[in-house]
Amino acid sequence: MRQYPIHNIPFQNLQEENMSFEEVFDHIVKFMKLNPSGNYRLMVGTDSQVHKKHTVFITGIVIQQVGNGVWACIRKVTIPRRMTQLHERISHELLLTEEIVSMFTEERKNQLIDIVLPAVYQGATFIMEGHIDIGIGKRNKTSEFVKEMVARMESMGVEPKIKPNAFVASSYANRYTKQE
């Protein structure tokens, strides 16, 4: 499989384009510092869409203060061929999610934990989740891949979420895969 230079692909949201990962991380830090005693979920997930001559992958990063707002951005990767094999596409979605998760090094995760740490006894929390666009329903074509994909997320020390709880992949990122 051909390797694409995906580390340099910028992030964007409705307010800002061409953000580096450092800028994204700074936004997350600023968001969390607004209320260090909040309950935070850092979620990463990818969805894809096969188009006529290419396949679009959108990875979303969402920091949520439960019950009190979010900050989010996406990264778009286009593969110049139709990826019609479901396992290959789901695996590539997870690969892109894993890549973003790996950018949150132990040092960076500790930096985020340190924001809520002084208020942990007052109920402040921080958790990181990997949202995987697969489900276990009998009619779901991806159900046979659940164990494999969940194990990959768990091996990275991230809490895996599948449908219907994988909304960063199945709703937020999905919205942007349809755009040309």
CSV table of C-alpha atoms in Angstrom, one decimal, residues 2-174:
chain,number,residue,atom,x,y,z
A,2,ARG,CA,1.4,3.4,-0.9
A,3,GLN,CA,2.2,5.7,2.0
A,4,TYR,CA,0.8,9.2,2.0
A,5,PRO,CA,2.5,12.1,3.9
A,6,ILE,CA,-0.4,12.6,6.3
A,7,HIS,CA,1.6,14.1,9.3
A,8,ASN,CA,1.7,17.5,7.5
A,9,ILE,CA,-2.0,17.7,6.6
A,10,PRO,CA,-3.6,20.7,8.3
A,11,PHE,CA,-6.7,20.9,10.5
A,12,GLN,CA,-9.6,23.2,10.2
A,13,ASN,CA,-12.9,24.2,11.6
A,14,LEU,CA,-15.5,26.9,10.8
A,15,GLN,CA,-13.3,29.6,12.4
A,16,GLU,CA,-9.9,28.7,11.3
A,17,GLU,CA,-8.1,26.9,8.5
A,18,ASN,CA,-4.6,25.5,8.1
A,19,MET,CA,-4.0,24.7,11.8
A,20,SER,CA,-1.0,22.7,12.8
A,21,PHE,CA,-1.5,20.0,15.5
A,22,GLU,CA,0.3,22.4,17.9
A,23,GLU,CA,-2.3,25.0,17.3
A,24,VAL,CA,-5.1,22.4,17.7
A,25,PHE,CA,-3.5,21.3,21.0
A,26,ASP,CA,-3.3,25.0,22.2
A,27,HIS,CA,-7.0,25.4,21.4
A,28,ILE,CA,-7.8,22.3,23.6
A,29,VAL,CA,-5.6,23.6,26.4
A,30,LYS,CA,-7.3,27.1,26.3
A,31,PHE,CA,-10.8,25.5,26.2
A,32,MET,CA,-10.0,23.3,29.3
A,33,LYS,CA,-8.4,26.2,31.2
A,34,LEU,CA,-11.7,28.2,30.9
A,35,ASN,CA,-13.1,25.8,33.6
A,36,PRO,CA,-10.5,23.6,35.1
A,37,SER,CA,-13.1,21.9,37.3
A,38,GLY,CA,-15.1,20.6,34.4
A,39,ASN,CA,-15.7,17.0,33.1
A,40,TYR,CA,-13.8,16.7,29.8
A,41,ARG,CA,-13.9,14.1,27.0
A,42,LEU,CA,-11.3,14.3,24.3
A,43,MET,CA,-12.6,12.3,21.4
A,44,VAL,CA,-11.0,11.4,18.1
A,45,GLY,CA,-12.8,9.6,15.3
A,46,THR,CA,-12.7,9.1,11.5
A,47,ASP,CA,-15.3,8.4,8.8
A,48,SER,CA,-14.9,7.9,5.1
A,49,GLN,CA,-16.8,8.2,1.8
A,50,VAL,CA,-16.0,6.6,-1.5
A,51,HIS,CA,-16.5,9.1,-4.4
A,52,LYS,CA,-16.2,8.5,-8.2
A,53,LYS,CA,-12.3,8.6,-8.4
A,54,HIS,CA,-11.2,8.9,-4.8
A,55,THR,CA,-12.0,8.2,-1.1
A,56,VAL,CA,-12.3,11.0,1.4
A,57,PHE,CA,-11.4,10.4,5.1
A,58,ILE,CA,-12.3,13.0,7.7
A,59,THR,CA,-10.9,12.8,11.2
A,60,GLY,CA,-12.6,14.8,13.9
A,61,ILE,CA,-11.1,16.0,17.2
A,62,VAL,CA,-13.6,17.1,19.7
A,63,ILE,CA,-13.0,18.3,23.3
A,64,GLN,CA,-16.2,18.4,25.2
A,65,GLN,CA,-16.9,19.9,28.6
A,66,VAL,CA,-19.8,17.7,29.4
A,67,GLY,CA,-23.0,19.8,29.6
A,68,ASN,CA,-21.1,23.0,28.8
A,69,GLY,CA,-19.9,23.1,25.2
A,70,VAL,CA,-17.3,21.8,22.8
A,71,TRP,CA,-14.3,22.9,20.6
A,72,ALA,CA,-13.8,20.8,17.5
A,73,CYS,CA,-11.8,20.5,14.3
A,74,ILE,CA,-11.3,18.2,11.4
A,75,ARG,CA,-8.6,16.9,9.1
A,76,LYS,CA,-9.3,15.8,5.6
A,77,VAL,CA,-7.2,13.1,3.8
A,78,THR,CA,-8.0,12.1,0.2
A,79,ILE,CA,-6.8,8.8,-1.2
A,80,PRO,CA,-6.7,9.0,-5.0
A,81,ARG,CA,-8.6,5.8,-5.6
A,82,ARG,CA,-11.9,4.2,-4.7
A,83,MET,CA,-11.5,2.1,-1.6
A,84,THR,CA,-14.4,-0.3,-2.0
A,85,GLN,CA,-13.3,-3.1,0.3
A,86,LEU,CA,-15.0,-2.5,3.6
A,87,HIS,CA,-12.3,-4.0,5.9
A,88,GLU,CA,-9.6,-1.9,4.2
A,89,ARG,CA,-11.6,1.3,4.5
A,90,ILE,CA,-12.5,0.7,8.2
A,91,SER,CA,-8.9,-0.2,8.9
A,92,HIS,CA,-7.7,2.9,7.2
A,93,GLU,CA,-10.2,5.0,9.2
A,94,LEU,CA,-8.8,3.6,12.4
A,95,LEU,CA,-5.2,4.1,11.2
A,96,LEU,CA,-5.9,7.8,10.8
A,97,THR,CA,-7.6,8.0,14.2
A,98,GLU,CA,-4.6,6.1,15.7
A,99,GLU,CA,-2.2,8.6,14.1
A,100,ILE,CA,-4.0,11.6,15.8
A,101,VAL,CA,-4.3,9.7,19.1
A,102,SER,CA,-0.5,9.1,18.9
A,103,MET,CA,0.1,12.9,18.6
A,104,PHE,CA,-1.3,13.2,22.1
A,105,THR,CA,1.9,12.0,23.6
A,106,GLU,CA,2.1,11.1,27.3
A,107,GLU,CA,3.6,14.5,27.9
A,108,ARG,CA,0.6,16.2,26.2
A,109,LYS,CA,-1.9,14.0,27.9
A,110,ASN,CA,-0.3,14.8,31.3
A,111,GLN,CA,-0.5,18.5,30.4
A,112,LEU,CA,-4.3,18.1,29.9
A,113,ILE,CA,-4.7,16.0,33.1
A,114,ASP,CA,-2.7,18.7,35.0
A,115,ILE,CA,-5.4,21.2,34.1
A,116,VAL,CA,-8.1,19.3,35.9
A,117,LEU,CA,-5.9,17.7,38.6
A,118,PRO,CA,-6.3,20.5,41.2
A,119,ALA,CA,-10.1,20.1,41.1
A,120,VAL,CA,-10.3,16.3,40.8
A,121,TYR,CA,-11.7,16.0,44.4
A,122,GLN,CA,-14.4,18.4,43.4
A,123,GLY,CA,-15.4,16.1,40.5
A,124,ALA,CA,-13.2,17.3,37.6
A,125,THR,CA,-12.4,14.5,35.1
A,126,PHE,CA,-10.6,14.0,31.9
A,127,ILE,CA,-10.9,11.0,29.6
A,128,MET,CA,-9.7,10.2,26.0
A,129,GLU,CA,-11.9,8.2,23.6
A,130,GLY,CA,-11.4,6.7,20.2
A,131,HIS,CA,-14.6,6.8,18.2
A,132,ILE,CA,-14.8,3.9,15.7
A,133,ASP,CA,-17.5,4.0,12.9
A,134,ILE,CA,-18.5,0.4,13.4
A,135,GLY,CA,-21.4,-1.3,15.2
A,136,ILE,CA,-22.5,-4.7,16.5
A,137,GLY,CA,-26.0,-4.9,15.2
A,138,LYS,CA,-27.0,-7.9,13.2
A,139,ARG,CA,-27.7,-5.8,10.1
A,140,ASN,CA,-24.4,-3.8,10.5
A,141,LYS,CA,-21.8,-4.9,7.8
A,142,THR,CA,-19.0,-3.8,10.1
A,143,SER,CA,-19.9,-6.1,13.1
A,144,GLU,CA,-17.3,-8.7,12.2
A,145,PHE,CA,-14.5,-6.1,12.6
A,146,VAL,CA,-15.5,-4.9,16.1
A,147,LYS,CA,-13.1,-7.0,18.2
A,148,GLU,CA,-10.1,-6.2,16.0
A,149,MET,CA,-10.8,-2.5,15.9
A,150,VAL,CA,-11.7,-2.2,19.6
A,151,ALA,CA,-8.5,-4.0,20.5
A,152,ARG,CA,-6.4,-1.6,18.4
A,153,MET,CA,-7.9,1.4,20.3
A,154,GLU,CA,-7.4,-0.3,23.7
A,155,SER,CA,-3.8,-1.1,22.9
A,156,MET,CA,-3.2,2.7,22.6
A,157,GLY,CA,-4.7,3.3,26.1
A,158,VAL,CA,-7.7,5.0,24.7
A,159,GLU,CA,-11.3,4.1,25.6
A,160,PRO,CA,-13.0,2.8,22.4
A,161,LYS,CA,-16.5,3.8,21.5
A,162,ILE,CA,-18.6,2.1,18.8
A,163,LYS,CA,-22.0,3.0,17.3
A,164,PRO,CA,-24.2,4.4,18.6
A,165,ASN,CA,-21.7,6.0,21.0
A,166,ALA,CA,-19.1,6.9,18.4
A,167,PHE,CA,-20.7,10.2,17.3
A,168,VAL,CA,-17.4,11.9,16.4
A,169,ALA,CA,-16.9,9.4,13.6
A,170,SER,CA,-20.5,8.6,12.7
A,171,SER,CA,-22.0,12.1,12.9
A,172,TYR,CA,-19.4,14.9,13.2
A,173,ALA,CA,-16.8,13.5,10.7
A,174,ASN,CA,-19.5,11.9,8.5
